[in-house]
Amino acid sequence: MSSTAAEVVRLLTVRGETLAVAESLSGGLVAAEITAVPGASKAFRGSVTAYATELKHELLGVDATLLAERGAVDPQVAAEMATGVRKALGADWGIATTGVAGPDPQDGQPVGTVYVAVDGPPGAASGTARGGKVAPLRLNGDRAEIRMESVRSVLALLLQELAGEQTGNERAQDTEQNGGF
């Protein structure tokens, strides 16, 4: 269990929000990292490991034309995976990983090309997604290292979004719940 995963679960719990995960190259490692945190069941809805390209469309609603034209390793695919899993599993937040862990290139992309995405709930005032962010990564290392860095990166991106959205009132509630001042 990472401190990032623990902080994500803590913030989601304090906010009363939930998370769903869509994974491709990480093959369930993001979900495993989150569920290693005690109390994760208060915030974690579930995950979809859509390793096969067609499952990204069938289960997560990723546009079939997009997949046919660009392949699964694409920033828009990552964004649609995060949105799709959030909606499919009824969560406030969705995160996604897609990329090439190796040993061979895929969809014309070199090994180490990864996209991680976050999709958040609609903002009350604007009606637009609060999260809606994709980060492109160029990772080095072997297959295991690329997969683990993808996990770390998507959780860090979510934490950045959650921390950026935390209001003063939520900080006060958290402090009270954890015995602080």
PDB file of N, CA, C and O in Angstrom, residues 127-170:
ATOM      1  N   GLY A 127     -21.465  22.913 -14.177  1.00  0.00           N
ATOM      2  CA  GLY A 127     -21.981  21.774 -14.904  1.00  0.00           C
ATOM      3  C   GLY A 127     -20.914  21.041 -15.701  1.00  0.00           C
ATOM      4  O   GLY A 127     -21.197  20.077 -16.385  1.00  0.00           O
ATOM      5  N   THR A 128     -19.670  21.481 -15.593  1.00  0.00           N
ATOM      6  CA  THR A 128     -18.584  20.805 -16.296  1.00  0.00           C
ATOM      7  C   THR A 128     -17.863  19.863 -15.342  1.00  0.00           C
ATOM      8  O   THR A 128     -17.954  20.001 -14.125  1.00  0.00           O
ATOM      9  N   ALA A 129     -17.151  18.910 -15.902  1.00  0.00           N
ATOM     10  CA  ALA A 129     -16.412  17.965 -15.069  1.00  0.00           C
ATOM     11  C   ALA A 129     -15.301  18.691 -14.330  1.00  0.00           C
ATOM     12  O   ALA A 129     -14.607  19.517 -14.897  1.00  0.00           O
ATOM     13  N   ARG A 130     -15.179  18.391 -13.040  1.00  0.00           N
ATOM     14  CA  ARG A 130     -14.105  18.982 -12.258  1.00  0.00           C
ATOM     15  C   ARG A 130     -12.781  18.317 -12.608  1.00  0.00           C
ATOM     16  O   ARG A 130     -11.760  18.964 -12.633  1.00  0.00           O
ATOM     17  N   GLY A 131     -12.815  17.004 -12.806  1.00  0.00           N
ATOM     18  CA  GLY A 131     -11.587  16.249 -13.027  1.00  0.00           C
ATOM     19  C   GLY A 131     -11.095  16.379 -14.445  1.00  0.00           C
ATOM     20  O   GLY A 131     -10.234  17.180 -14.737  1.00  0.00           O
ATOM     21  N   GLY A 132     -11.611  15.579 -15.346  1.00  0.00           N
ATOM     22  CA  GLY A 132     -11.308  15.641 -16.762  1.00  0.00           C
ATOM     23  C   GLY A 132      -9.889  15.972 -17.153  1.00  0.00           C
ATOM     24  O   GLY A 132      -9.660  16.936 -17.859  1.00  0.00           O
ATOM     25  N   LYS A 133      -8.918  15.178 -16.708  1.00  0.00           N
ATOM     26  CA  LYS A 133      -7.517  15.460 -16.991  1.00  0.00           C
ATOM     27  C   LYS A 133      -6.823  14.205 -17.490  1.00  0.00           C
ATOM     28  O   LYS A 133      -7.077  13.113 -17.003  1.00  0.00           O
ATOM     29  N   VAL A 134      -5.941  14.384 -18.484  1.00  0.00           N
ATOM     30  CA  VAL A 134      -5.130  13.283 -19.002  1.00  0.00           C
ATOM     31  C   VAL A 134      -3.676  13.692 -18.899  1.00  0.00           C
ATOM     32  O   VAL A 134      -3.315  14.823 -19.239  1.00  0.00           O
ATOM     33  N   ALA A 135      -2.839  12.768 -18.445  1.00  0.00           N
ATOM     34  CA  ALA A 135      -1.395  13.018 -18.388  1.00  0.00           C
ATOM     35  C   ALA A 135      -0.679  12.018 -19.291  1.00  0.00           C
ATOM     36  O   ALA A 135      -0.847  10.808 -19.127  1.00  0.00           O
ATOM     37  N   PRO A 136       0.109  12.530 -20.254  1.00  0.00           N
ATOM     38  CA  PRO A 136       0.918  11.633 -21.082  1.00  0.00           C
ATOM     39  C   PRO A 136       2.216  11.307 -20.347  1.00  0.00           C
ATOM     40  O   PRO A 136       2.825  12.178 -19.727  1.00  0.00           O
ATOM     41  N   LEU A 137       2.630  10.050 -20.416  1.00  0.00           N
ATOM     42  CA  LEU A 137       3.864   9.626 -19.756  1.00  0.00           C
ATOM     43  C   LEU A 137       4.771   8.942 -20.772  1.00  0.00           C
ATOM     44  O   LEU A 137       4.294   8.230 -21.653  1.00  0.00           O
ATOM     45  N   ARG A 138       6.055   9.144 -20.632  1.00  0.00           N
ATOM     46  CA  ARG A 138       7.072   8.401 -21.389  1.00  0.00           C
ATOM     47  C   ARG A 138       7.949   7.735 -20.341  1.00  0.00           C
ATOM     48  O   ARG A 138       8.810   8.385 -19.736  1.00  0.00           O
ATOM     49  N   LEU A 139       7.700   6.465 -20.108  1.00  0.00           N
ATOM     50  CA  LEU A 139       8.347   5.762 -19.004  1.00  0.00           C
ATOM     51  C   LEU A 139       9.467   4.858 -19.493  1.00  0.00           C
ATOM     52  O   LEU A 139       9.385   4.278 -20.577  1.00  0.00           O
ATOM     53  N   ASN A 140      10.497   4.737 -18.676  1.00  0.00           N
ATOM     54  CA  ASN A 140      11.611   3.842 -18.946  1.00  0.00           C
ATOM     55  C   ASN A 140      11.541   2.674 -17.984  1.00  0.00           C
ATOM     56  O   ASN A 140      10.892   2.748 -16.945  1.00  0.00           O
ATOM     57  N   GLY A 141      12.246   1.614 -18.342  1.00  0.00           N
ATOM     58  CA  GLY A 141      12.305   0.459 -17.463  1.00  0.00           C
ATOM     59  C   GLY A 141      11.710  -0.765 -18.128  1.00  0.00           C
ATOM     60  O   GLY A 141      11.299  -0.735 -19.288  1.00  0.00           O
ATOM     61  N   ASP A 142      11.685  -1.846 -17.355  1.00  0.00           N
ATOM     62  CA  ASP A 142      11.108  -3.073 -17.886  1.00  0.00           C
ATOM     63  C   ASP A 142       9.591  -3.040 -17.707  1.00  0.00           C
ATOM     64  O   ASP A 142       9.022  -2.074 -17.194  1.00  0.00           O
ATOM     65  N   ARG A 143       8.937  -4.102 -18.131  1.00  0.00           N
ATOM     66  CA  ARG A 143       7.486  -4.193 -18.098  1.00  0.00           C
ATOM     67  C   ARG A 143       6.922  -3.924 -16.696  1.00  0.00           C
ATOM     68  O   ARG A 143       5.995  -3.137 -16.529  1.00  0.00           O
ATOM     69  N   ALA A 144       7.495  -4.563 -15.697  1.00  0.00           N
ATOM     70  CA  ALA A 144       7.006  -4.401 -14.319  1.00  0.00           C
ATOM     71  C   ALA A 144       7.180  -2.957 -13.845  1.00  0.00           C
ATOM     72  O   ALA A 144       6.286  -2.395 -13.196  1.00  0.00           O
ATOM     73  N   GLU A 145       8.307  -2.346 -14.170  1.00  0.00           N
ATOM     74  CA  GLU A 145       8.559  -0.970 -13.747  1.00  0.00           C
ATOM     75  C   GLU A 145       7.595   0.009 -14.427  1.00  0.00           C
ATOM     76  O   GLU A 145       7.086   0.934 -13.785  1.00  0.00           O
ATOM     77  N   ILE A 146       7.324  -0.204 -15.709  1.00  0.00           N
ATOM     78  CA  ILE A 146       6.398   0.669 -16.433  1.00  0.00           C
ATOM     79  C   ILE A 146       4.995   0.543 -15.845  1.00  0.00           C
ATOM     80  O   ILE A 146       4.303   1.542 -15.620  1.00  0.00           O
ATOM     81  N   ARG A 147       4.579  -0.668 -15.547  1.00  0.00           N
ATOM     82  CA  ARG A 147       3.243  -0.876 -14.972  1.00  0.00           C
ATOM     83  C   ARG A 147       3.129  -0.223 -13.588  1.00  0.00           C
ATOM     84  O   ARG A 147       2.135   0.435 -13.289  1.00  0.00           O
ATOM     85  N   MET A 148       4.145  -0.405 -12.748  1.00  0.00           N
ATOM     86  CA  MET A 148       4.077   0.168 -11.397  1.00  0.00           C
ATOM     87  C   MET A 148       4.137   1.701 -11.426  1.00  0.00           C
ATOM     88  O   MET A 148       3.459   2.365 -10.644  1.00  0.00           O
ATOM     89  N   GLU A 149       4.923   2.254 -12.335  1.00  0.00           N
ATOM     90  CA  GLU A 149       4.977   3.716 -12.450  1.00  0.00           C
ATOM     91  C   GLU A 149       3.651   4.260 -12.985  1.00  0.00           C
ATOM     92  O   GLU A 149       3.231   5.361 -12.603  1.00  0.00           O
ATOM     93  N   SER A 150       2.967   3.497 -13.815  1.00  0.00           N
ATOM     94  CA  SER A 150       1.635   3.896 -14.293  1.00  0.00           C
ATOM     95  C   SER A 150       0.655   3.968 -13.125  1.00  0.00           C
ATOM     96  O   SER A 150      -0.146   4.908 -13.036  1.00  0.00           O
ATOM     97  N   VAL A 151       0.718   2.997 -12.234  1.00  0.00           N
ATOM     98  CA  VAL A 151      -0.132   2.983 -11.034  1.00  0.00           C
ATOM     99  C   VAL A 151       0.162   4.216 -10.184  1.00  0.00           C
ATOM    100  O   VAL A 151      -0.744   4.952  -9.782  1.00  0.00           O
ATOM    101  N   ARG A 152       1.439   4.430  -9.910  1.00  0.00           N
ATOM    102  CA  ARG A 152       1.831   5.588  -9.090  1.00  0.00           C
ATOM    103  C   ARG A 152       1.358   6.890  -9.728  1.00  0.00           C
ATOM    104  O   ARG A 152       0.832   7.772  -9.059  1.00  0.00           O
ATOM    105  N   SER A 153       1.512   6.990 -11.035  1.00  0.00           N
ATOM    106  CA  SER A 153       1.171   8.229 -11.735  1.00  0.00           C
ATOM    107  C   SER A 153      -0.322   8.514 -11.749  1.00  0.00           C
ATOM    108  O   SER A 153      -0.737   9.661 -11.564  1.00  0.00           O
ATOM    109  N   VAL A 154      -1.151   7.498 -11.979  1.00  0.00           N
ATOM    110  CA  VAL A 154      -2.598   7.750 -12.012  1.00  0.00           C
ATOM    111  C   VAL A 154      -3.111   8.100 -10.618  1.00  0.00           C
ATOM    112  O   VAL A 154      -3.976   8.964 -10.469  1.00  0.00           O
ATOM    113  N   LEU A 155      -2.551   7.472  -9.583  1.00  0.00           N
ATOM    114  CA  LEU A 155      -2.971   7.828  -8.217  1.00  0.00           C
ATOM    115  C   LEU A 155      -2.504   9.230  -7.853  1.00  0.00           C
ATOM    116  O   LEU A 155      -3.227   9.980  -7.193  1.00  0.00           O
ATOM    117  N   ALA A 156      -1.307   9.609  -8.288  1.00  0.00           N
ATOM    118  CA  ALA A 156      -0.810  10.968  -8.035  1.00  0.00           C
ATOM    119  C   ALA A 156      -1.663  12.007  -8.750  1.00  0.00           C
ATOM    120  O   ALA A 156      -1.958  13.075  -8.192  1.00  0.00           O
ATOM    121  N   LEU A 157      -2.084  11.703  -9.983  1.00  0.00           N
ATOM    122  CA  LEU A 157      -2.947  12.628 -10.724  1.00  0.00           C
ATOM    123  C   LEU A 157      -4.283  12.788 -10.014  1.00  0.00           C
ATOM    124  O   LEU A 157      -4.789  13.903  -9.870  1.00  0.00           O
ATOM    125  N   LEU A 158      -4.868  11.689  -9.555  1.00  0.00           N
ATOM    126  CA  LEU A 158      -6.128  11.772  -8.807  1.00  0.00           C
ATOM    127  C   LEU A 158      -5.942  12.558  -7.518  1.00  0.00           C
ATOM    128  O   LEU A 158      -6.767  13.421  -7.193  1.00  0.00           O
ATOM    129  N   LEU A 159      -4.871  12.295  -6.800  1.00  0.00           N
ATOM    130  CA  LEU A 159      -4.615  13.020  -5.553  1.00  0.00           C
ATOM    131  C   LEU A 159      -4.487  14.514  -5.807  1.00  0.00           C
ATOM    132  O   LEU A 159      -5.027  15.333  -5.053  1.00  0.00           O
ATOM    133  N   GLN A 160      -3.812  14.875  -6.884  1.00  0.00           N
ATOM    134  CA  GLN A 160      -3.672  16.291  -7.247  1.00  0.00           C
ATOM    135  C   GLN A 160      -5.050  16.915  -7.487  1.00  0.00           C
ATOM    136  O   GLN A 160      -5.324  18.018  -7.025  1.00  0.00           O
ATOM    137  N   GLU A 161      -5.917  16.207  -8.193  1.00  0.00           N
ATOM    138  CA  GLU A 161      -7.270  16.714  -8.451  1.00  0.00           C
ATOM    139  C   GLU A 161      -8.079  16.817  -7.164  1.00  0.00           C
ATOM    140  O   GLU A 161      -8.766  17.803  -6.930  1.00  0.00           O
ATOM    141  N   LEU A 162      -8.009  15.800  -6.332  1.00  0.00           N
ATOM    142  CA  LEU A 162      -8.757  15.806  -5.069  1.00  0.00           C
ATOM    143  C   LEU A 162      -8.260  16.909  -4.143  1.00  0.00           C
ATOM    144  O   LEU A 162      -9.065  17.624  -3.544  1.00  0.00           O
ATOM    145  N   ALA A 163      -6.965  17.052  -4.023  1.00  0.00           N
ATOM    146  CA  ALA A 163      -6.400  18.079  -3.138  1.00  0.00           C
ATOM    147  C   ALA A 163      -6.738  19.473  -3.645  1.00  0.00           C
ATOM    148  O   ALA A 163      -6.998  20.382  -2.858  1.00  0.00           O
ATOM    149  N   GLY A 164      -6.777  19.644  -4.958  1.00  0.00           N
ATOM    150  CA  GLY A 164      -7.118  20.934  -5.544  1.00  0.00           C
ATOM    151  C   GLY A 164      -8.573  21.306  -5.338  1.00  0.00           C
ATOM    152  O   GLY A 164      -8.934  22.475  -5.363  1.00  0.00           O
ATOM    153  N   GLU A 165      -9.426  20.309  -5.115  1.00  0.00           N
ATOM    154  CA  GLU A 165     -10.857  20.538  -4.933  1.00  0.00           C
ATOM    155  C   GLU A 165     -11.260  20.649  -3.470  1.00  0.00           C
ATOM    156  O   GLU A 165     -12.380  20.985  -3.168  1.00  0.00           O
ATOM    157  N   GLN A 166     -10.361  20.313  -2.556  1.00  0.00           N
ATOM    158  CA  GLN A 166     -10.721  20.282  -1.144  1.00  0.00           C
ATOM    159  C   GLN A 166     -10.980  21.700  -0.629  1.00  0.00           C
ATOM    160  O   GLN A 166     -10.171  22.594  -0.792  1.00  0.00           O
ATOM    161  N   THR A 167     -12.117  21.885  -0.005  1.00  0.00           N
ATOM    162  CA  THR A 167     -12.488  23.200   0.532  1.00  0.00           C
ATOM    163  C   THR A 167     -12.021  23.329   1.968  1.00  0.00           C
ATOM    164  O   THR A 167     -11.670  22.351   2.614  1.00  0.00           O
ATOM    165  N   GLY A 168     -12.076  24.512   2.493  1.00  0.00           N
ATOM    166  CA  GLY A 168     -11.711  24.745   3.882  1.00  0.00           C
ATOM    167  C   GLY A 168     -12.571  23.934   4.831  1.00  0.00           C
ATOM    168  O   GLY A 168     -12.091  23.403   5.832  1.00  0.00           O
ATOM    169  N   ASN A 169     -13.868  23.808   4.542  1.00  0.00           N
ATOM    170  CA  ASN A 169     -14.769  23.047   5.398  1.00  0.00           C
ATOM    171  C   ASN A 169     -14.377  21.572   5.426  1.00  0.00           C
ATOM    172  O   ASN A 169     -14.396  20.939   6.477  1.00  0.00           O
ATOM    173  N   GLU A 170     -13.992  21.002   4.269  1.00  0.00           N
ATOM    174  CA  GLU A 170     -13.573  19.606   4.230  1.00  0.00           C
ATOM    175  C   GLU A 170     -12.286  19.412   5.025  1.00  0.00           C
ATOM    176  O   GLU A 170     -12.120  18.422   5.716  1.00  0.00           O
TER     177      GLU A 170
END
